[in-house]
PDB file of C-alpha atoms in Angstrom:
ATOM      1  CA  UNK A   1      16.698  21.716  64.399  1.00 41.00           C
ATOM      2  CA  UNK A   2      19.762  19.372  63.600  1.00 39.00           C
ATOM      3  CA  UNK A   3      22.529  21.427  61.278  1.00 37.00           C
ATOM      4  CA  UNK A   4      21.929  19.197  58.463  1.00 35.00           C
ATOM      5  CA  UNK A   5      18.472  20.269  57.831  1.00 50.00           C
ATOM      6  CA  UNK A   6      19.610  23.816  59.188  1.00 48.00           C
ATOM      7  CA  UNK A   7      21.949  24.392  55.887  1.00 45.00           C
ATOM      8  CA  UNK A   8      19.256  22.272  54.211  1.00 44.00           C
ATOM      9  CA  UNK A   9      16.300  25.604  54.755  1.00 45.00           C
ATOM     10  CA  UNK A  10      19.285  27.883  55.108  1.00 43.00           C
ATOM     11  CA  UNK A  11      19.741  27.675  51.616  1.00 40.00           C
ATOM     12  CA  UNK A  12      15.720  27.259  51.303  1.00 40.00           C
ATOM     13  CA  UNK A  13      15.359  30.595  51.702  1.00 39.00           C
ATOM     14  CA  UNK A  14      18.032  32.245  50.658  1.00 40.00           C
ATOM     15  CA  UNK A  15      16.664  30.806  47.458  1.00 36.00           C
ATOM     16  CA  UNK A  16      13.415  32.403  48.186  1.00 38.00           C
ATOM     17  CA  UNK A  17      15.004  35.543  49.437  1.00 37.00           C
ATOM     18  CA  UNK A  18      15.618  35.707  45.757  1.00 37.00           C
ATOM     19  CA  UNK A  19      12.828  34.798  44.012  1.00 33.00           C
ATOM     20  CA  UNK A  20       9.789  37.632  44.173  1.00 34.00           C
ATOM     21  CA  UNK A  21       6.859  36.192  42.597  1.00 35.00           C
ATOM     22  CA  UNK A  22       6.361  32.981  44.001  1.00 34.00           C
ATOM     23  CA  UNK A  23       3.508  32.731  47.160  1.00 34.00           C
ATOM     24  CA  UNK A  24       1.851  28.949  48.278  1.00 33.00           C
ATOM     25  CA  UNK A  25      -1.514  29.151  49.633  1.00 34.00           C
ATOM     26  CA  UNK A  26      -1.189  26.184  51.907  1.00 34.00           C
ATOM     27  CA  UNK A  27      -4.185  23.748  53.022  1.00 32.00           C
ATOM     28  CA  UNK A  28      -4.847  23.847  56.563  1.00 31.00           C
ATOM     29  CA  UNK A  29      -2.967  20.657  58.551  1.00 36.00           C
ATOM     30  CA  UNK A  30      -3.861  19.130  61.741  1.00 35.00           C
ATOM     31  CA  UNK A  31      -0.817  17.244  62.069  1.00 38.00           C
ATOM     32  CA  UNK A  32       2.518  18.009  63.858  1.00 35.00           C
ATOM     33  CA  UNK A  33       6.451  17.471  64.177  1.00 33.00           C
ATOM     34  CA  UNK A  34       9.218  16.810  67.189  1.00 32.00           C
ATOM     35  CA  UNK A  35      12.529  18.454  68.525  1.00 30.00           C
ATOM     36  CA  UNK A  36      15.340  16.674  68.336  1.00 31.00           C
ATOM     37  CA  UNK A  37      19.076  15.789  69.753  1.00 31.00           C
ATOM     38  CA  UNK A  38      20.865  14.915  66.560  1.00 34.00           C
ATOM     39  CA  UNK A  39      21.838  10.924  66.385  1.00 34.00           C
ATOM     40  CA  UNK A  40      23.897   9.357  65.595  1.00 32.00           C
ATOM     41  CA  UNK A  41      25.817   6.429  62.553  1.00 35.00           C
ATOM     42  CA  UNK A  42      25.689   3.073  65.571  1.00 35.00           C
ATOM     43  CA  UNK A  43      29.446   2.295  64.830  1.00 30.00           C
ATOM     44  CA  UNK A  44      31.154  -0.869  63.037  1.00 31.00           C
ATOM     45  CA  UNK A  45      28.136  -0.378  60.390  1.00 33.00           C
ATOM     46  CA  UNK A  46      29.495  -3.077  58.066  1.00 32.00           C
ATOM     47  CA  UNK A  47      30.053  -2.053  54.383  1.00 34.00           C
ATOM     48  CA  UNK A  48      31.116   0.993  52.308  1.00 35.00           C
ATOM     49  CA  UNK A  49      31.364   2.923  55.259  1.00 37.00           C
ATOM     50  CA  UNK A  50      32.676   7.405  55.778  1.00 39.00           C
ATOM     51  CA  UNK A  51      34.741   8.667  56.677  1.00 37.00           C
ATOM     52  CA  UNK A  52      32.659   9.554  59.771  1.00 42.00           C
ATOM     53  CA  UNK A  53      30.897   6.396  60.905  1.00 52.00           C
ATOM     54  CA  UNK A  54      27.702   6.246  58.793  1.00 87.00           C
ATOM     55  CA  UNK A  55      26.608   4.707  55.912  1.00 96.00           C
ATOM     56  CA  UNK A  56      26.721   5.390  52.695  1.00 97.00           C
ATOM     57  CA  UNK A  57      22.479   5.104  50.877  1.00 98.00           C
ATOM     58  CA  UNK A  58      23.120   2.769  49.274  1.00 98.00           C
ATOM     59  CA  UNK A  59      24.655   0.710  51.533  1.00 98.00           C
ATOM     60  CA  UNK A  60      21.503   1.442  53.957  1.00 98.00           C
ATOM     61  CA  UNK A  61      18.599   0.774  51.598  1.00 98.00           C
ATOM     62  CA  UNK A  62      20.124  -1.969  51.061  1.00 98.00           C
ATOM     63  CA  UNK A  63      19.660  -3.456  55.098  1.00 98.00           C
ATOM     64  CA  UNK A  64      16.781  -3.011  54.910  1.00 98.00           C
ATOM     65  CA  UNK A  65      15.015  -6.405  55.022  1.00 98.00           C
ATOM     66  CA  UNK A  66      13.409  -6.763  52.339  1.00 98.00           C
ATOM     67  CA  UNK A  67       9.614  -8.512  52.966  1.00 97.00           C
ATOM     68  CA  UNK A  68       5.851  -8.449  52.381  1.00 96.00           C
ATOM     69  CA  UNK A  69       4.032  -5.687  53.516  1.00 94.00           C
ATOM     70  CA  UNK A  70       1.535  -6.576  55.760  1.00 93.00           C
ATOM     71  CA  UNK A  71      -2.077  -4.059  55.834  1.00 92.00           C
ATOM     72  CA  UNK A  72      -4.692  -6.344  57.433  1.00 95.00           C
ATOM     73  CA  UNK A  73      -5.777  -5.413  60.362  1.00 96.00           C
ATOM     74  CA  UNK A  74      -4.475  -1.670  60.190  1.00 97.00           C
ATOM     75  CA  UNK A  75      -6.351   1.394  61.694  1.00 96.00           C
ATOM     76  CA  UNK A  76      -5.116   4.942  62.252  1.00 96.00           C
ATOM     77  CA  UNK A  77      -6.086   4.779  65.897  1.00 96.00           C
ATOM     78  CA  UNK A  78      -3.410   1.686  66.919  1.00 97.00           C
ATOM     79  CA  UNK A  79      -0.799   4.301  67.680  1.00 98.00           C
ATOM     80  CA  UNK A  80      -1.043   7.093  69.955  1.00 97.00           C
ATOM     81  CA  UNK A  81      -0.316  10.295  68.503  1.00 94.00           C
ATOM     82  CA  UNK A  82       0.235  13.691  69.659  1.00 97.00           C
ATOM     83  CA  UNK A  83      -0.060  13.379  73.129  1.00 97.00           C
ATOM     84  CA  UNK A  84       2.293  15.855  76.129  1.00 97.00           C
ATOM     85  CA  UNK A  85       4.899  12.424  76.956  1.00 93.00           C
ATOM     86  CA  UNK A  86       6.419  15.268  79.048  1.00 93.00           C
ATOM     87  CA  UNK A  87       3.742  17.050  80.537  1.00 94.00           C
ATOM     88  CA  UNK A  88       5.032  19.775  79.803  1.00 94.00           C
ATOM     89  CA  UNK A  89       1.666  21.626  78.431  1.00 95.00           C
ATOM     90  CA  UNK A  90       3.084  20.756  75.257  1.00 97.00           C
ATOM     91  CA  UNK A  91       1.652  17.568  73.008  1.00 98.00           C
ATOM     92  CA  UNK A  92       3.957  16.738  69.964  1.00 98.00           C
ATOM     93  CA  UNK A  93       2.814  18.933  67.472  1.00 98.00           C
ATOM     94  CA  UNK A  94       3.066  21.897  69.076  1.00 98.00           C
ATOM     95  CA  UNK A  95       6.947  20.167  70.224  1.00 98.00           C
ATOM     96  CA  UNK A  96       7.824  19.877  66.338  1.00 98.00           C
ATOM     97  CA  UNK A  97       6.290  23.254  65.568  1.00 98.00           C
ATOM     98  CA  UNK A  98       7.994  25.036  68.059  1.00 98.00           C
ATOM     99  CA  UNK A  99      12.054  23.029  67.272  1.00 97.00           C
ATOM    100  CA  UNK A 100      11.236  23.824  62.853  1.00 97.00           C
ATOM    101  CA  UNK A 101      10.388  26.523  62.972  1.00 98.00           C
ATOM    102  CA  UNK A 102      12.710  29.183  61.255  1.00 98.00           C
ATOM    103  CA  UNK A 103      11.386  32.688  64.044  1.00 98.00           C
ATOM    104  CA  UNK A 104      10.227  31.149  66.619  1.00 98.00           C
ATOM    105  CA  UNK A 105       6.445  31.497  67.716  1.00 98.00           C
ATOM    106  CA  UNK A 106       4.925  33.578  71.266  1.00 97.00           C
ATOM    107  CA  UNK A 107       3.703  30.998  73.003  1.00 96.00           C
ATOM    108  CA  UNK A 108       0.125  31.745  75.170  1.00 95.00           C
ATOM    109  CA  UNK A 109      -1.776  29.105  77.726  1.00 93.00           C
ATOM    110  CA  UNK A 110      -1.719  25.530  76.773  1.00 92.00           C
ATOM    111  CA  UNK A 111       1.321  26.385  74.252  1.00 96.00           C
ATOM    112  CA  UNK A 112      -1.358  27.815  71.707  1.00 95.00           C
ATOM    113  CA  UNK A 113       1.423  29.671  69.227  1.00 97.00           C
ATOM    114  CA  UNK A 114       1.287  32.755  67.576  1.00 96.00           C
ATOM    115  CA  UNK A 115       3.427  33.629  64.466  1.00 97.00           C
ATOM    116  CA  UNK A 116       6.550  32.490  63.934  1.00 98.00           C
ATOM    117  CA  UNK A 117       7.476  31.291  60.052  1.00 98.00           C
ATOM    118  CA  UNK A 118       8.424  27.498  59.595  1.00 98.00           C
ATOM    119  CA  UNK A 119       9.840  26.222  55.807  1.00 98.00           C
ATOM    120  CA  UNK A 120       7.896  23.146  53.986  1.00 98.00           C
ATOM    121  CA  UNK A 121      10.979  21.867  53.145  1.00 97.00           C
ATOM    122  CA  UNK A 122       9.024  19.459  51.047  1.00 98.00           C
ATOM    123  CA  UNK A 123       8.160  21.826  48.780  1.00 98.00           C
ATOM    124  CA  UNK A 124      10.361  24.455  49.199  1.00 98.00           C
ATOM    125  CA  UNK A 125       7.108  26.915  50.392  1.00 98.00           C
ATOM    126  CA  UNK A 126       7.331  29.279  53.947  1.00 98.00           C
ATOM    127  CA  UNK A 127       4.666  29.011  56.025  1.00 98.00           C
ATOM    128  CA  UNK A 128       3.636  31.897  58.770  1.00 98.00           C
ATOM    129  CA  UNK A 129       0.480  30.852  59.750  1.00 97.00           C
ATOM    130  CA  UNK A 130       1.292  27.105  62.436  1.00 97.00           C
ATOM    131  CA  UNK A 131      -2.638  25.465  61.159  1.00 95.00           C
ATOM    132  CA  UNK A 132      -1.177  25.702  57.884  1.00 97.00           C
ATOM    133  CA  UNK A 133       0.805  23.003  58.752  1.00 98.00           C
ATOM    134  CA  UNK A 134       1.147  19.031  58.994  1.00 98.00           C
ATOM    135  CA  UNK A 135       3.428  16.927  60.655  1.00 98.00           C
ATOM    136  CA  UNK A 136       4.101  14.537  58.698  1.00 98.00           C
ATOM    137  CA  UNK A 137       5.542  10.852  59.551  1.00 98.00           C
ATOM    138  CA  UNK A 138       8.510  10.282  57.437  1.00 98.00           C
ATOM    139  CA  UNK A 139       7.543   6.224  57.300  1.00 98.00           C
ATOM    140  CA  UNK A 140       3.328   7.301  57.288  1.00 98.00           C
ATOM    141  CA  UNK A 141       1.242   5.056  60.675  1.00 98.00           C
ATOM    142  CA  UNK A 142      -0.423   3.157  57.393  1.00 98.00           C
ATOM    143  CA  UNK A 143       3.219   2.367  56.038  1.00 98.00           C
ATOM    144  CA  UNK A 144       5.451   1.817  59.213  1.00 98.00           C
ATOM    145  CA  UNK A 145       2.286  -0.554  60.189  1.00 98.00           C
ATOM    146  CA  UNK A 146       2.374  -3.149  56.457  1.00 97.00           C
ATOM    147  CA  UNK A 147       6.137  -3.105  57.564  1.00 98.00           C
ATOM    148  CA  UNK A 148       6.200  -4.669  60.799  1.00 98.00           C
ATOM    149  CA  UNK A 149       4.339  -2.749  63.216  1.00 98.00           C
ATOM    150  CA  UNK A 150       1.491  -5.138  62.868  1.00 97.00           C
ATOM    151  CA  UNK A 151       3.653  -7.258  65.629  1.00 97.00           C
ATOM    152  CA  UNK A 152       4.561  -4.590  68.488  1.00 98.00           C
ATOM    153  CA  UNK A 153       3.213  -3.770  71.131  1.00 98.00           C
ATOM    154  CA  UNK A 154       0.680  -0.209  72.026  1.00 98.00           C
ATOM    155  CA  UNK A 155       3.181   1.152  73.765  1.00 98.00           C
ATOM    156  CA  UNK A 156       5.790   0.763  70.987  1.00 98.00           C
ATOM    157  CA  UNK A 157       3.595   2.284  68.238  1.00 98.00           C
ATOM    158  CA  UNK A 158       2.109   5.571  70.360  1.00 98.00           C
ATOM    159  CA  UNK A 159       6.198   6.479  70.904  1.00 98.00           C
ATOM    160  CA  UNK A 160       6.590   5.740  67.291  1.00 98.00           C
ATOM    161  CA  UNK A 161       3.717   8.404  66.486  1.00 98.00           C
ATOM    162  CA  UNK A 162       5.850  10.326  68.654  1.00 98.00           C
ATOM    163  CA  UNK A 163       9.242   9.600  68.477  1.00 98.00           C
ATOM    164  CA  UNK A 164      10.776  13.278  69.061  1.00 97.00           C
ATOM    165  CA  UNK A 165      14.481  11.875  70.511  1.00 96.00           C
ATOM    166  CA  UNK A 166      15.044  11.120  66.286  1.00 96.00           C
ATOM    167  CA  UNK A 167      14.926  14.795  64.310  1.00 93.00           C
ATOM    168  CA  UNK A 168      14.132  12.384  61.114  1.00 92.00           C
ATOM    169  CA  UNK A 169      11.015  10.722  62.026  1.00 97.00           C
ATOM    170  CA  UNK A 170       8.626  13.474  62.089  1.00 98.00           C
ATOM    171  CA  UNK A 171       8.371  17.006  60.011  1.00 98.00           C
ATOM    172  CA  UNK A 172       6.325  19.858  60.007  1.00 98.00           C
ATOM    173  CA  UNK A 173       5.477  20.255  56.319  1.00 98.00           C
ATOM    174  CA  UNK A 174       2.199  22.317  54.105  1.00 98.00           C
ATOM    175  CA  UNK A 175      -0.772  20.301  54.206  1.00 97.00           C
ATOM    176  CA  UNK A 176      -0.926  20.540  50.846  1.00 97.00           C
ATOM    177  CA  UNK A 177       1.980  18.087  50.583  1.00 98.00           C
ATOM    178  CA  UNK A 178       1.689  15.967  53.287  1.00 98.00           C
ATOM    179  CA  UNK A 179      -2.134  15.046  52.049  1.00 97.00           C
ATOM    180  CA  UNK A 180      -0.306  14.375  48.417  1.00 98.00           C
ATOM    181  CA  UNK A 181       1.899  11.704  49.947  1.00 98.00           C
ATOM    182  CA  UNK A 182      -0.248  10.449  51.879  1.00 98.00           C
ATOM    183  CA  UNK A 183       0.702   6.605  53.131  1.00 97.00           C
ATOM    184  CA  UNK A 184       3.087   6.659  50.305  1.00 98.00           C
ATOM    185  CA  UNK A 185       6.405   4.848  50.097  1.00 98.00           C
ATOM    186  CA  UNK A 186       9.278   6.569  47.653  1.00 98.00           C
ATOM    187  CA  UNK A 187       8.029   4.320  45.026  1.00 98.00           C
ATOM    188  CA  UNK A 188       4.820   5.794  44.769  1.00 98.00           C
ATOM    189  CA  UNK A 189       5.626   9.929  45.873  1.00 98.00           C
ATOM    190  CA  UNK A 190       8.379  11.787  46.406  1.00 98.00           C
ATOM    191  CA  UNK A 191       8.870  15.906  47.489  1.00 98.00           C
ATOM    192  CA  UNK A 192       8.470  17.943  43.723  1.00 98.00           C
ATOM    193  CA  UNK A 193      11.111  20.172  45.295  1.00 98.00           C
ATOM    194  CA  UNK A 194      14.444  18.445  44.333  1.00 97.00           C
ATOM    195  CA  UNK A 195      16.811  19.834  46.139  1.00 97.00           C
ATOM    196  CA  UNK A 196      14.087  17.966  48.473  1.00 98.00           C
ATOM    197  CA  UNK A 197      15.276  14.307  46.820  1.00 98.00           C
ATOM    198  CA  UNK A 198      18.453  13.500  48.686  1.00 98.00           C
ATOM    199  CA  UNK A 199      16.495  14.531  52.694  1.00 98.00           C
ATOM    200  CA  UNK A 200      13.544  13.000  52.224  1.00 98.00           C
ATOM    201  CA  UNK A 201      15.563   9.859  50.413  1.00 98.00           C
ATOM    202  CA  UNK A 202      17.662  10.069  53.470  1.00 98.00           C
ATOM    203  CA  UNK A 203      14.995  10.620  56.051  1.00 98.00           C
ATOM    204  CA  UNK A 204      13.345   7.916  54.758  1.00 98.00           C
ATOM    205  CA  UNK A 205      15.672   5.560  54.668  1.00 98.00           C
ATOM    206  CA  UNK A 206      16.936   6.384  58.651  1.00 98.00           C
ATOM    207  CA  UNK A 207      14.174   6.137  59.712  1.00 98.00           C
ATOM    208  CA  UNK A 208      13.133   2.305  58.750  1.00 98.00           C
ATOM    209  CA  UNK A 209      16.658   1.326  60.010  1.00 98.00           C
ATOM    210  CA  UNK A 210      15.180   3.269  63.191  1.00 98.00           C
ATOM    211  CA  UNK A 211      12.397   2.013  63.750  1.00 98.00           C
ATOM    212  CA  UNK A 212      13.905  -2.230  62.479  1.00 98.00           C
ATOM    213  CA  UNK A 213      11.047  -1.781  59.571  1.00 98.00           C
ATOM    214  CA  UNK A 214      10.836  -3.590  55.973  1.00 98.00           C
ATOM    215  CA  UNK A 215      10.436  -2.816  52.376  1.00 98.00           C
ATOM    216  CA  UNK A 216       8.812  -5.081  49.829  1.00 98.00           C
ATOM    217  CA  UNK A 217      10.764  -5.225  47.060  1.00 98.00           C
ATOM    218  CA  UNK A 218       9.158  -3.005  44.724  1.00 98.00           C
ATOM    219  CA  UNK A 219       9.773  -0.161  47.372  1.00 98.00           C
ATOM    220  CA  UNK A 220      13.501  -1.102  47.828  1.00 98.00           C
ATOM    221  CA  UNK A 221      13.881  -0.686  43.306  1.00 98.00           C
ATOM    222  CA  UNK A 222      13.123   2.401  43.874  1.00 98.00           C
ATOM    223  CA  UNK A 223      15.073   4.093  46.722  1.00 98.00           C
ATOM    224  CA  UNK A 224      17.792   2.814  45.032  1.00 98.00           C
ATOM    225  CA  UNK A 225      17.263   3.661  41.818  1.00 98.00           C
ATOM    226  CA  UNK A 226      16.174   7.440  43.718  1.00 98.00           C
ATOM    227  CA  UNK A 227      20.439   7.509  45.614  1.00 98.00           C
ATOM    228  CA  UNK A 228      21.852   7.088  42.358  1.00 98.00           C
ATOM    229  CA  UNK A 229      22.058  11.391  42.384  1.00 98.00           C
ATOM    230  CA  UNK A 230      22.859  10.648  46.253  1.00 98.00           C
ATOM    231  CA  UNK A 231      25.840   9.284  46.102  1.00 93.00           C
ATOM    232  CA  UNK A 232      27.984  11.472  48.766  1.00 95.00           C
ATOM    233  CA  UNK A 233      25.360  10.705  51.398  1.00 97.00           C
ATOM    234  CA  UNK A 234      25.862   9.750  53.939  1.00 97.00           C
ATOM    235  CA  UNK A 235      23.025   7.055  56.498  1.00 97.00           C
ATOM    236  CA  UNK A 236      23.449   8.202  60.499  1.00 96.00           C
ATOM    237  CA  UNK A 237      20.723   6.972  63.500  1.00 96.00           C
ATOM    238  CA  UNK A 238      20.033   5.104  65.910  1.00 96.00           C
ATOM    239  CA  UNK A 239      18.190   2.709  66.530  1.00 97.00           C
ATOM    240  CA  UNK A 240      15.100   2.714  69.190  1.00 97.00           C
ATOM    241  CA  UNK A 241      14.542   1.667  72.658  1.00 89.00           C
TER     242      UNK A 241
END
């Protein structure tokens, strides 16, 4: 887990510890999240680059190409997901759950998980049952298809759906949040936790840039408007191979 997300989790957990009468019961979920090694920004990024070499959030949003979306032909099965790429017995879903655990779960046969705890950053809900978590594709599969993945090879779509090399691509959240979001972009859906807003916009933008996905005009306009309170935020990413 990156220091950026770990910092958010620590703050949220401290807040949760202070609030004694807060409980959530997320619906049972069925989607996973990947492990990540952290990312760095491409060097020489044009315009508004901060001292660390990343792009300002607004400049990163403007870097996403604007184009009409194309939903024709989309099927979820066009993206083979939750594979065991490294043959260690743990499919992508389990890899993400292990990587994002606040308290590490016990790992049994066939990578079954028991115990452990997680923080769903979209709604700041603490979860102690992995079955109540979904692995959310930061940019949903349908949105990725609309935004350029319809032209990809099946192999690239599989790589996208199981992207464990960038911690922004997949995230463990409550099933309730994942299903509320569905295939919506930020023009139609944002996490309900106010503290999650800037992180979510950074993660969304970084994922689109990493995979060279496009945005329609409505999405770009919404992203730029939503990013106004995040003036100090920066975006770093590594283009997918």
